[in-house]
């Protein structure tokens, strides 16, 4: 912990008083230097919920006192080939919250007003915080997985516990894959409506239409490909994954698809947040005071809680 002057919002920016910031596995990748071009010191945190308390010049789209969320994608250039083709998540020169600029493990944070998400309809900031990444990336991954009924979720953490509820609301069946022997996570998945839960090395009781891999473990890719039926789709939902081991072409053959999801867009928020309200998503959160951020990070690393850890400034 250290004390700094309150940040001053620049043109098009806002300063937010942080009410809650969830802890994401991507924060671990930043802390562990597993992502390229990390610069230190950096304040992690990109699942931020807070109250606008100051406006920079030209920030008239939001008002002081308004609750907003700040996600991973903090700013884009707006003019590269990806931005102009509605693929801002692939921007050539993006700014990411808690990676390129200081994030939400703090009492105040500065963000671009155009990339802050109004959360007027979400009265509980702690419950809403995991929706800003676990929810958004999970939603983008689910959309990429297609319309199949039987969905496998590999790694039952913050994202999976949100998306399992969305799948149940949509009338799909969830098959949850956890670390071998993790009975607590498997019971948690079943309590959220999964029809089956087992270890990541287990075969599901039936072939899957699609699978989403949230765990950063490359060895799960061949396992998921084997679990999906012909024409099935495997979506890698993480920003980082260990190397994928070689596997025979027959594992991919029969028009199975292997795709990745990168970052998120503001459109993802516009489509997901109404679903989160309609489906009455209940996030499972473990609260930590801001000064216990390192404890929260270590507990996430060790898998000591179900759902999401949320830092709450006091």
PDB file of C-alpha atoms in Angstrom, residues 18-314:
ATOM      1  CA  UNK A  18     -13.989   3.133  -6.304  1.00  0.00           C
ATOM      2  CA  UNK A  19     -16.749   1.262  -4.499  1.00  0.00           C
ATOM      3  CA  UNK A  20     -15.600  -2.236  -5.451  1.00  0.00           C
ATOM      4  CA  UNK A  21     -13.066  -3.929  -7.715  1.00  0.00           C
ATOM      5  CA  UNK A  22     -13.150  -7.647  -8.424  1.00  0.00           C
ATOM      6  CA  UNK A  23      -9.918  -9.593  -8.689  1.00  0.00           C
ATOM      7  CA  UNK A  24      -9.442 -11.353 -12.028  1.00  0.00           C
ATOM      8  CA  UNK A  25      -7.054 -14.095 -13.103  1.00  0.00           C
ATOM      9  CA  UNK A  26      -5.688 -11.595 -15.630  1.00  0.00           C
ATOM     10  CA  UNK A  27      -4.467  -9.597 -12.633  1.00  0.00           C
ATOM     11  CA  UNK A  28      -2.349 -12.639 -11.750  1.00  0.00           C
ATOM     12  CA  UNK A  29      -0.924 -12.682 -15.276  1.00  0.00           C
ATOM     13  CA  UNK A  30      -0.030  -8.988 -14.940  1.00  0.00           C
ATOM     14  CA  UNK A  31       1.536  -9.482 -11.508  1.00  0.00           C
ATOM     15  CA  UNK A  32       3.469 -12.557 -12.678  1.00  0.00           C
ATOM     16  CA  UNK A  33       4.691 -10.844 -15.892  1.00  0.00           C
ATOM     17  CA  UNK A  34       3.053 -13.493 -18.045  1.00  0.00           C
ATOM     18  CA  UNK A  35       1.707 -10.844 -20.424  1.00  0.00           C
ATOM     19  CA  UNK A  36       4.025  -8.983 -22.806  1.00  0.00           C
ATOM     20  CA  UNK A  37       5.216  -5.417 -22.264  1.00  0.00           C
ATOM     21  CA  UNK A  38       4.116  -5.165 -18.645  1.00  0.00           C
ATOM     22  CA  UNK A  39       5.547  -2.038 -17.035  1.00  0.00           C
ATOM     23  CA  UNK A  40       5.930  -1.607 -13.303  1.00  0.00           C
ATOM     24  CA  UNK A  41       4.848  -0.149 -11.025  1.00  0.00           C
ATOM     25  CA  UNK A  42       1.254  -0.674 -12.091  1.00  0.00           C
ATOM     26  CA  UNK A  43      -1.949  -0.709 -10.056  1.00  0.00           C
ATOM     27  CA  UNK A  44      -3.923  -3.803 -11.177  1.00  0.00           C
ATOM     28  CA  UNK A  45      -7.682  -4.136 -11.341  1.00  0.00           C
ATOM     29  CA  UNK A  46     -10.125  -3.885 -14.239  1.00  0.00           C
ATOM     30  CA  UNK A  47     -13.503  -4.943 -12.820  1.00  0.00           C
ATOM     31  CA  UNK A  48     -14.216  -1.577 -11.263  1.00  0.00           C
ATOM     32  CA  UNK A  49     -17.497  -0.185  -9.985  1.00  0.00           C
ATOM     33  CA  UNK A  50     -17.606   3.316  -8.590  1.00  0.00           C
ATOM     34  CA  UNK A  51     -19.125   6.767  -8.470  1.00  0.00           C
ATOM     35  CA  UNK A  52     -18.094   9.577 -10.813  1.00  0.00           C
ATOM     36  CA  UNK A  53     -16.675  12.343  -8.638  1.00  0.00           C
ATOM     37  CA  UNK A  54     -14.873  14.629 -11.118  1.00  0.00           C
ATOM     38  CA  UNK A  55     -15.098  15.374 -14.843  1.00  0.00           C
ATOM     39  CA  UNK A  56     -12.258  16.323 -17.139  1.00  0.00           C
ATOM     40  CA  UNK A  57     -12.766  18.764 -20.026  1.00  0.00           C
ATOM     41  CA  UNK A  58     -15.208  17.385 -22.603  1.00  0.00           C
ATOM     42  CA  UNK A  59     -16.578  14.620 -20.381  1.00  0.00           C
ATOM     43  CA  UNK A  60     -20.224  15.644 -20.536  1.00  0.00           C
ATOM     44  CA  UNK A  61     -21.661  12.185 -21.334  1.00  0.00           C
ATOM     45  CA  UNK A  62     -21.642  11.188 -17.644  1.00  0.00           C
ATOM     46  CA  UNK A  63     -22.606  13.086 -14.521  1.00  0.00           C
ATOM     47  CA  UNK A  64     -21.031  13.519 -11.117  1.00  0.00           C
ATOM     48  CA  UNK A  65     -22.635  11.071  -8.701  1.00  0.00           C
ATOM     49  CA  UNK A  66     -23.403   8.487 -11.389  1.00  0.00           C
ATOM     50  CA  UNK A  67     -22.423   4.838 -10.835  1.00  0.00           C
ATOM     51  CA  UNK A  68     -20.271   3.430 -13.635  1.00  0.00           C
ATOM     52  CA  UNK A  69     -18.172   0.391 -14.395  1.00  0.00           C
ATOM     53  CA  UNK A  70     -14.666   0.345 -15.835  1.00  0.00           C
ATOM     54  CA  UNK A  71     -13.656  -2.827 -17.689  1.00  0.00           C
ATOM     55  CA  UNK A  72     -10.407  -4.184 -19.180  1.00  0.00           C
ATOM     56  CA  UNK A  73     -10.694  -2.230 -22.443  1.00  0.00           C
ATOM     57  CA  UNK A  74      -9.945   1.321 -21.378  1.00  0.00           C
ATOM     58  CA  UNK A  75      -9.466   3.124 -24.697  1.00  0.00           C
ATOM     59  CA  UNK A  76      -8.963   2.488 -28.414  1.00  0.00           C
ATOM     60  CA  UNK A  77      -7.549   4.544 -31.252  1.00  0.00           C
ATOM     61  CA  UNK A  78     -10.844   4.684 -33.157  1.00  0.00           C
ATOM     62  CA  UNK A  79      -9.236   4.714 -36.612  1.00  0.00           C
ATOM     63  CA  UNK A  80      -7.347   1.450 -37.208  1.00  0.00           C
ATOM     64  CA  UNK A  81      -8.860  -1.200 -39.481  1.00  0.00           C
ATOM     65  CA  UNK A  82     -10.309  -3.038 -36.493  1.00  0.00           C
ATOM     66  CA  UNK A  83     -11.877  -0.028 -34.809  1.00  0.00           C
ATOM     67  CA  UNK A  84     -13.590   1.131 -37.999  1.00  0.00           C
ATOM     68  CA  UNK A  85     -14.964  -2.381 -38.624  1.00  0.00           C
ATOM     69  CA  UNK A  86     -16.640  -2.703 -35.194  1.00  0.00           C
ATOM     70  CA  UNK A  87     -13.848  -4.865 -33.778  1.00  0.00           C
ATOM     71  CA  UNK A  88     -12.471  -2.466 -31.205  1.00  0.00           C
ATOM     72  CA  UNK A  89     -11.366  -5.402 -29.047  1.00  0.00           C
ATOM     73  CA  UNK A  90      -8.611  -5.961 -31.640  1.00  0.00           C
ATOM     74  CA  UNK A  91      -7.457  -2.326 -31.808  1.00  0.00           C
ATOM     75  CA  UNK A  92      -3.820  -1.944 -32.863  1.00  0.00           C
ATOM     76  CA  UNK A  93      -2.998   0.550 -30.091  1.00  0.00           C
ATOM     77  CA  UNK A  94      -5.397  -0.083 -27.198  1.00  0.00           C
ATOM     78  CA  UNK A  95      -5.176   1.003 -23.586  1.00  0.00           C
ATOM     79  CA  UNK A  96      -6.062  -1.646 -21.009  1.00  0.00           C
ATOM     80  CA  UNK A  97      -7.130  -0.864 -17.469  1.00  0.00           C
ATOM     81  CA  UNK A  98      -4.754  -2.164 -14.807  1.00  0.00           C
ATOM     82  CA  UNK A  99      -2.174  -3.016 -17.465  1.00  0.00           C
ATOM     83  CA  UNK A 100      -1.384   0.096 -19.518  1.00  0.00           C
ATOM     84  CA  UNK A 101      -2.867   2.497 -16.963  1.00  0.00           C
ATOM     85  CA  UNK A 102      -3.466   2.219 -13.238  1.00  0.00           C
ATOM     86  CA  UNK A 103      -6.525   0.219 -12.314  1.00  0.00           C
ATOM     87  CA  UNK A 104      -8.968  -0.301  -9.500  1.00  0.00           C
ATOM     88  CA  UNK A 105      -6.919  -1.693  -6.606  1.00  0.00           C
ATOM     89  CA  UNK A 106      -7.231   1.859  -5.276  1.00  0.00           C
ATOM     90  CA  UNK A 107      -9.660   4.346  -3.778  1.00  0.00           C
ATOM     91  CA  UNK A 108      -9.784   6.525  -6.916  1.00  0.00           C
ATOM     92  CA  UNK A 109      -9.159   5.771 -10.564  1.00  0.00           C
ATOM     93  CA  UNK A 110      -9.193   7.758 -13.802  1.00  0.00           C
ATOM     94  CA  UNK A 111     -10.948   6.364 -16.876  1.00  0.00           C
ATOM     95  CA  UNK A 112     -12.038   7.521 -20.314  1.00  0.00           C
ATOM     96  CA  UNK A 113     -15.666   8.589 -20.121  1.00  0.00           C
ATOM     97  CA  UNK A 114     -16.463   7.012 -23.497  1.00  0.00           C
ATOM     98  CA  UNK A 115     -15.398   3.584 -22.210  1.00  0.00           C
ATOM     99  CA  UNK A 116     -17.066   3.777 -18.795  1.00  0.00           C
ATOM    100  CA  UNK A 117     -20.263   1.746 -18.572  1.00  0.00           C
ATOM    101  CA  UNK A 118     -23.328   3.282 -16.859  1.00  0.00           C
ATOM    102  CA  UNK A 119     -24.523   1.012 -14.048  1.00  0.00           C
ATOM    103  CA  UNK A 120     -27.545   2.936 -12.852  1.00  0.00           C
ATOM    104  CA  UNK A 121     -29.592  -0.278 -12.832  1.00  0.00           C
ATOM    105  CA  UNK A 122     -27.142  -2.127 -10.552  1.00  0.00           C
ATOM    106  CA  UNK A 123     -27.582  -0.946  -6.949  1.00  0.00           C
ATOM    107  CA  UNK A 124     -25.037  -3.340  -5.382  1.00  0.00           C
ATOM    108  CA  UNK A 125     -21.490  -2.438  -6.488  1.00  0.00           C
ATOM    109  CA  UNK A 126     -19.926  -5.553  -4.953  1.00  0.00           C
ATOM    110  CA  UNK A 127     -22.304  -7.887  -6.773  1.00  0.00           C
ATOM    111  CA  UNK A 128     -21.842  -5.969 -10.028  1.00  0.00           C
ATOM    112  CA  UNK A 129     -18.030  -5.891 -10.035  1.00  0.00           C
ATOM    113  CA  UNK A 130     -17.475  -9.448 -11.385  1.00  0.00           C
ATOM    114  CA  UNK A 131     -19.793  -8.700 -14.304  1.00  0.00           C
ATOM    115  CA  UNK A 132     -17.233  -6.220 -15.692  1.00  0.00           C
ATOM    116  CA  UNK A 133     -14.826  -8.947 -16.853  1.00  0.00           C
ATOM    117  CA  UNK A 134     -15.860 -12.409 -15.715  1.00  0.00           C
ATOM    118  CA  UNK A 135     -19.329 -11.623 -17.019  1.00  0.00           C
ATOM    119  CA  UNK A 136     -18.338  -9.767 -20.181  1.00  0.00           C
ATOM    120  CA  UNK A 137     -15.614 -12.185 -21.303  1.00  0.00           C
ATOM    121  CA  UNK A 138     -17.803 -15.111 -20.354  1.00  0.00           C
ATOM    122  CA  UNK A 139     -20.643 -13.659 -22.411  1.00  0.00           C
ATOM    123  CA  UNK A 140     -18.407 -13.013 -25.422  1.00  0.00           C
ATOM    124  CA  UNK A 141     -17.135 -16.595 -25.154  1.00  0.00           C
ATOM    125  CA  UNK A 142     -20.666 -17.983 -24.936  1.00  0.00           C
ATOM    126  CA  UNK A 143     -21.730 -16.038 -28.031  1.00  0.00           C
ATOM    127  CA  UNK A 144     -18.668 -17.396 -29.854  1.00  0.00           C
ATOM    128  CA  UNK A 145     -19.605 -20.924 -28.764  1.00  0.00           C
ATOM    129  CA  UNK A 146     -22.827 -20.783 -30.777  1.00  0.00           C
ATOM    130  CA  UNK A 147     -26.362 -21.905 -30.068  1.00  0.00           C
ATOM    131  CA  UNK A 148     -25.692 -25.488 -28.995  1.00  0.00           C
ATOM    132  CA  UNK A 149     -27.595 -26.935 -26.049  1.00  0.00           C
ATOM    133  CA  UNK A 150     -24.845 -28.908 -24.278  1.00  0.00           C
ATOM    134  CA  UNK A 151     -22.053 -26.558 -23.155  1.00  0.00           C
ATOM    135  CA  UNK A 152     -18.883 -27.589 -21.346  1.00  0.00           C
ATOM    136  CA  UNK A 153     -17.156 -25.092 -19.051  1.00  0.00           C
ATOM    137  CA  UNK A 154     -13.520 -25.889 -18.264  1.00  0.00           C
ATOM    138  CA  UNK A 155     -12.362 -24.080 -15.144  1.00  0.00           C
ATOM    139  CA  UNK A 156     -15.264 -23.234 -12.863  1.00  0.00           C
ATOM    140  CA  UNK A 157     -14.206 -19.854 -11.524  1.00  0.00           C
ATOM    141  CA  UNK A 158     -15.655 -16.362 -11.696  1.00  0.00           C
ATOM    142  CA  UNK A 159     -16.556 -16.387 -15.401  1.00  0.00           C
ATOM    143  CA  UNK A 160     -18.029 -19.888 -15.409  1.00  0.00           C
ATOM    144  CA  UNK A 161     -20.183 -19.268 -12.361  1.00  0.00           C
ATOM    145  CA  UNK A 162     -21.814 -16.328 -14.176  1.00  0.00           C
ATOM    146  CA  UNK A 163     -22.185 -18.041 -17.543  1.00  0.00           C
ATOM    147  CA  UNK A 164     -23.584 -21.226 -16.016  1.00  0.00           C
ATOM    148  CA  UNK A 165     -26.503 -19.144 -14.766  1.00  0.00           C
ATOM    149  CA  UNK A 166     -26.958 -17.536 -18.184  1.00  0.00           C
ATOM    150  CA  UNK A 167     -27.005 -20.979 -19.820  1.00  0.00           C
ATOM    151  CA  UNK A 168     -29.597 -22.236 -17.365  1.00  0.00           C
ATOM    152  CA  UNK A 169     -31.760 -19.170 -18.077  1.00  0.00           C
ATOM    153  CA  UNK A 170     -31.409 -19.845 -21.809  1.00  0.00           C
ATOM    154  CA  UNK A 171     -32.462 -23.466 -21.382  1.00  0.00           C
ATOM    155  CA  UNK A 172     -29.049 -24.977 -22.078  1.00  0.00           C
ATOM    156  CA  UNK A 173     -27.271 -27.760 -20.192  1.00  0.00           C
ATOM    157  CA  UNK A 174     -23.944 -27.049 -18.491  1.00  0.00           C
ATOM    158  CA  UNK A 175     -21.229 -29.628 -17.961  1.00  0.00           C
ATOM    159  CA  UNK A 176     -18.648 -28.314 -15.492  1.00  0.00           C
ATOM    160  CA  UNK A 177     -14.995 -29.372 -15.532  1.00  0.00           C
ATOM    161  CA  UNK A 178     -12.833 -28.534 -12.521  1.00  0.00           C
ATOM    162  CA  UNK A 179      -9.427 -29.462 -11.180  1.00  0.00           C
ATOM    163  CA  UNK A 180      -9.304 -33.178 -10.452  1.00  0.00           C
ATOM    164  CA  UNK A 181     -10.782 -33.893  -7.048  1.00  0.00           C
ATOM    165  CA  UNK A 182     -12.081 -30.357  -6.437  1.00  0.00           C
ATOM    166  CA  UNK A 183     -15.307 -31.427  -4.821  1.00  0.00           C
ATOM    167  CA  UNK A 184     -16.090 -27.918  -3.572  1.00  0.00           C
ATOM    168  CA  UNK A 185     -16.013 -26.442  -7.079  1.00  0.00           C
ATOM    169  CA  UNK A 186     -18.027 -29.344  -8.463  1.00  0.00           C
ATOM    170  CA  UNK A 187     -20.682 -28.961  -5.794  1.00  0.00           C
ATOM    171  CA  UNK A 188     -20.745 -25.226  -6.467  1.00  0.00           C
ATOM    172  CA  UNK A 189     -21.309 -25.860 -10.182  1.00  0.00           C
ATOM    173  CA  UNK A 190     -24.150 -28.281  -9.482  1.00  0.00           C
ATOM    174  CA  UNK A 191     -25.751 -25.759  -7.122  1.00  0.00           C
ATOM    175  CA  UNK A 192     -25.826 -23.264 -10.002  1.00  0.00           C
ATOM    176  CA  UNK A 193     -27.661 -25.662 -12.293  1.00  0.00           C
ATOM    177  CA  UNK A 194     -24.936 -27.716 -13.967  1.00  0.00           C
ATOM    178  CA  UNK A 195     -26.274 -31.124 -14.993  1.00  0.00           C
ATOM    179  CA  UNK A 196     -22.877 -32.770 -14.479  1.00  0.00           C
ATOM    180  CA  UNK A 197     -19.578 -31.870 -12.830  1.00  0.00           C
ATOM    181  CA  UNK A 198     -16.277 -33.700 -12.925  1.00  0.00           C
ATOM    182  CA  UNK A 199     -12.535 -33.350 -13.277  1.00  0.00           C
ATOM    183  CA  UNK A 200     -10.934 -31.768 -16.325  1.00  0.00           C
ATOM    184  CA  UNK A 201      -9.575 -35.157 -17.380  1.00  0.00           C
ATOM    185  CA  UNK A 202     -12.967 -36.869 -17.183  1.00  0.00           C
ATOM    186  CA  UNK A 203     -15.142 -37.587 -20.192  1.00  0.00           C
ATOM    187  CA  UNK A 204     -18.619 -36.029 -19.981  1.00  0.00           C
ATOM    188  CA  UNK A 205     -21.596 -38.421 -20.049  1.00  0.00           C
ATOM    189  CA  UNK A 206     -22.502 -37.208 -23.543  1.00  0.00           C
ATOM    190  CA  UNK A 207     -20.837 -35.361 -26.392  1.00  0.00           C
ATOM    191  CA  UNK A 208     -20.918 -31.584 -26.112  1.00  0.00           C
ATOM    192  CA  UNK A 209     -22.088 -29.077 -28.694  1.00  0.00           C
ATOM    193  CA  UNK A 210     -19.419 -26.622 -27.552  1.00  0.00           C
ATOM    194  CA  UNK A 211     -16.887 -26.055 -24.803  1.00  0.00           C
ATOM    195  CA  UNK A 212     -15.412 -22.902 -23.298  1.00  0.00           C
ATOM    196  CA  UNK A 213     -12.003 -23.041 -21.651  1.00  0.00           C
ATOM    197  CA  UNK A 214     -11.612 -20.439 -18.922  1.00  0.00           C
ATOM    198  CA  UNK A 215      -8.648 -22.077 -17.186  1.00  0.00           C
ATOM    199  CA  UNK A 216      -5.252 -20.915 -18.542  1.00  0.00           C
ATOM    200  CA  UNK A 217      -4.119 -24.483 -19.180  1.00  0.00           C
ATOM    201  CA  UNK A 218      -3.198 -25.387 -22.763  1.00  0.00           C
ATOM    202  CA  UNK A 219      -3.491 -29.106 -22.087  1.00  0.00           C
ATOM    203  CA  UNK A 220      -7.253 -28.658 -21.818  1.00  0.00           C
ATOM    204  CA  UNK A 221      -7.556 -27.837 -25.542  1.00  0.00           C
ATOM    205  CA  UNK A 222      -7.138 -31.439 -26.814  1.00  0.00           C
ATOM    206  CA  UNK A 223      -9.363 -32.679 -23.989  1.00  0.00           C
ATOM    207  CA  UNK A 224     -12.121 -30.248 -24.930  1.00  0.00           C
ATOM    208  CA  UNK A 225     -11.831 -31.092 -28.630  1.00  0.00           C
ATOM    209  CA  UNK A 226     -12.297 -34.757 -27.769  1.00  0.00           C
ATOM    210  CA  UNK A 227     -15.357 -33.898 -25.679  1.00  0.00           C
ATOM    211  CA  UNK A 228     -17.247 -31.998 -28.401  1.00  0.00           C
ATOM    212  CA  UNK A 229     -19.205 -33.738 -31.118  1.00  0.00           C
ATOM    213  CA  UNK A 230     -18.625 -33.438 -34.872  1.00  0.00           C
ATOM    214  CA  UNK A 231     -18.928 -29.814 -35.935  1.00  0.00           C
ATOM    215  CA  UNK A 232     -18.495 -28.736 -32.318  1.00  0.00           C
ATOM    216  CA  UNK A 233     -16.676 -25.609 -31.213  1.00  0.00           C
ATOM    217  CA  UNK A 234     -14.042 -25.028 -28.536  1.00  0.00           C
ATOM    218  CA  UNK A 235     -13.568 -21.434 -27.358  1.00  0.00           C
ATOM    219  CA  UNK A 236     -10.466 -20.326 -25.469  1.00  0.00           C
ATOM    220  CA  UNK A 237     -11.722 -17.526 -23.245  1.00  0.00           C
ATOM    221  CA  UNK A 238      -8.543 -16.406 -21.486  1.00  0.00           C
ATOM    222  CA  UNK A 239      -6.050 -13.667 -22.327  1.00  0.00           C
ATOM    223  CA  UNK A 240      -3.204 -16.051 -21.447  1.00  0.00           C
ATOM    224  CA  UNK A 241      -2.818 -19.808 -21.745  1.00  0.00           C
ATOM    225  CA  UNK A 242       0.103 -22.162 -21.318  1.00  0.00           C
ATOM    226  CA  UNK A 243       1.369 -23.872 -24.461  1.00  0.00           C
ATOM    227  CA  UNK A 244      -1.054 -26.206 -26.192  1.00  0.00           C
ATOM    228  CA  UNK A 245       0.490 -29.674 -26.565  1.00  0.00           C
ATOM    229  CA  UNK A 246       0.574 -31.370 -29.934  1.00  0.00           C
ATOM    230  CA  UNK A 247      -2.335 -33.649 -30.749  1.00  0.00           C
ATOM    231  CA  UNK A 248      -3.321 -35.818 -33.723  1.00  0.00           C
ATOM    232  CA  UNK A 249      -5.264 -34.213 -36.534  1.00  0.00           C
ATOM    233  CA  UNK A 250      -8.097 -36.642 -35.886  1.00  0.00           C
ATOM    234  CA  UNK A 251      -8.864 -34.776 -32.663  1.00  0.00           C
ATOM    235  CA  UNK A 252      -9.692 -31.652 -34.680  1.00  0.00           C
ATOM    236  CA  UNK A 253     -11.112 -33.327 -37.777  1.00  0.00           C
ATOM    237  CA  UNK A 254     -14.828 -33.622 -38.621  1.00  0.00           C
ATOM    238  CA  UNK A 255     -15.181 -29.851 -38.783  1.00  0.00           C
ATOM    239  CA  UNK A 256     -14.496 -29.120 -35.146  1.00  0.00           C
ATOM    240  CA  UNK A 257     -13.599 -25.482 -34.567  1.00  0.00           C
ATOM    241  CA  UNK A 258     -10.982 -24.038 -32.226  1.00  0.00           C
ATOM    242  CA  UNK A 259     -11.214 -20.260 -31.669  1.00  0.00           C
ATOM    243  CA  UNK A 260     -10.036 -17.655 -29.176  1.00  0.00           C
ATOM    244  CA  UNK A 261     -11.739 -14.663 -27.646  1.00  0.00           C
ATOM    245  CA  UNK A 262      -9.718 -11.468 -27.223  1.00  0.00           C
ATOM    246  CA  UNK A 263     -10.622  -8.675 -24.827  1.00  0.00           C
ATOM    247  CA  UNK A 264     -14.151  -7.249 -25.103  1.00  0.00           C
ATOM    248  CA  UNK A 265     -16.130  -4.450 -26.693  1.00  0.00           C
ATOM    249  CA  UNK A 266     -18.598  -1.873 -25.456  1.00  0.00           C
ATOM    250  CA  UNK A 267     -21.216  -3.709 -27.494  1.00  0.00           C
ATOM    251  CA  UNK A 268     -20.620  -6.780 -25.318  1.00  0.00           C
ATOM    252  CA  UNK A 269     -21.627  -4.693 -22.299  1.00  0.00           C
ATOM    253  CA  UNK A 270     -24.674  -3.302 -24.092  1.00  0.00           C
ATOM    254  CA  UNK A 271     -25.919  -6.824 -24.859  1.00  0.00           C
ATOM    255  CA  UNK A 272     -24.824  -8.659 -21.715  1.00  0.00           C
ATOM    256  CA  UNK A 273     -25.880  -6.354 -18.890  1.00  0.00           C
ATOM    257  CA  UNK A 274     -29.588  -6.483 -19.828  1.00  0.00           C
ATOM    258  CA  UNK A 275     -29.290 -10.279 -19.911  1.00  0.00           C
ATOM    259  CA  UNK A 276     -27.642 -10.255 -16.476  1.00  0.00           C
ATOM    260  CA  UNK A 277     -30.643  -8.351 -15.108  1.00  0.00           C
ATOM    261  CA  UNK A 278     -33.268 -10.435 -16.903  1.00  0.00           C
ATOM    262  CA  UNK A 279     -31.622 -13.702 -15.876  1.00  0.00           C
ATOM    263  CA  UNK A 280     -31.248 -12.373 -12.316  1.00  0.00           C
ATOM    264  CA  UNK A 281     -27.596 -13.384 -12.193  1.00  0.00           C
ATOM    265  CA  UNK A 282     -26.368 -13.767  -8.630  1.00  0.00           C
ATOM    266  CA  UNK A 283     -22.615 -13.357  -8.304  1.00  0.00           C
ATOM    267  CA  UNK A 284     -20.909 -15.230  -5.495  1.00  0.00           C
ATOM    268  CA  UNK A 285     -18.377 -12.876  -3.935  1.00  0.00           C
ATOM    269  CA  UNK A 286     -15.780 -12.991  -1.180  1.00  0.00           C
ATOM    270  CA  UNK A 287     -15.055  -9.499   0.144  1.00  0.00           C
ATOM    271  CA  UNK A 288     -11.628  -8.216   1.088  1.00  0.00           C
ATOM    272  CA  UNK A 289     -10.677  -4.748   2.332  1.00  0.00           C
ATOM    273  CA  UNK A 290      -8.370  -2.887  -0.029  1.00  0.00           C
ATOM    274  CA  UNK A 291      -5.380  -3.292   2.275  1.00  0.00           C
ATOM    275  CA  UNK A 292      -5.775  -7.089   1.942  1.00  0.00           C
ATOM    276  CA  UNK A 293      -5.326  -7.045  -1.852  1.00  0.00           C
ATOM    277  CA  UNK A 294      -2.319  -9.367  -1.686  1.00  0.00           C
ATOM    278  CA  UNK A 295      -4.319 -11.839   0.376  1.00  0.00           C
ATOM    279  CA  UNK A 296      -7.107 -11.778  -2.203  1.00  0.00           C
ATOM    280  CA  UNK A 297      -4.635 -12.347  -5.035  1.00  0.00           C
ATOM    281  CA  UNK A 298      -3.020 -15.275  -3.221  1.00  0.00           C
ATOM    282  CA  UNK A 299      -6.391 -16.810  -2.378  1.00  0.00           C
ATOM    283  CA  UNK A 300      -7.378 -16.606  -6.045  1.00  0.00           C
ATOM    284  CA  UNK A 301      -4.108 -18.248  -7.046  1.00  0.00           C
ATOM    285  CA  UNK A 302      -4.700 -21.076  -4.588  1.00  0.00           C
ATOM    286  CA  UNK A 303      -8.410 -21.490  -5.374  1.00  0.00           C
ATOM    287  CA  UNK A 304      -9.496 -20.836  -1.787  1.00  0.00           C
ATOM    288  CA  UNK A 305     -12.941 -19.450  -2.635  1.00  0.00           C
ATOM    289  CA  UNK A 306     -15.782 -20.022  -5.086  1.00  0.00           C
ATOM    290  CA  UNK A 307     -16.942 -17.279  -7.432  1.00  0.00           C
ATOM    291  CA  UNK A 308     -15.041 -13.993  -7.311  1.00  0.00           C
ATOM    292  CA  UNK A 309     -12.944 -12.012  -4.859  1.00  0.00           C
ATOM    293  CA  UNK A 310     -13.889  -8.336  -4.557  1.00  0.00           C
ATOM    294  CA  UNK A 311     -11.790  -5.586  -3.004  1.00  0.00           C
ATOM    295  CA  UNK A 312     -13.779  -2.969  -1.107  1.00  0.00           C
ATOM    296  CA  UNK A 313     -12.046   0.292  -0.129  1.00  0.00           C
ATOM    297  CA  UNK A 314     -12.770   1.319   3.436  1.00  0.00           C
TER     298      UNK A 314
END
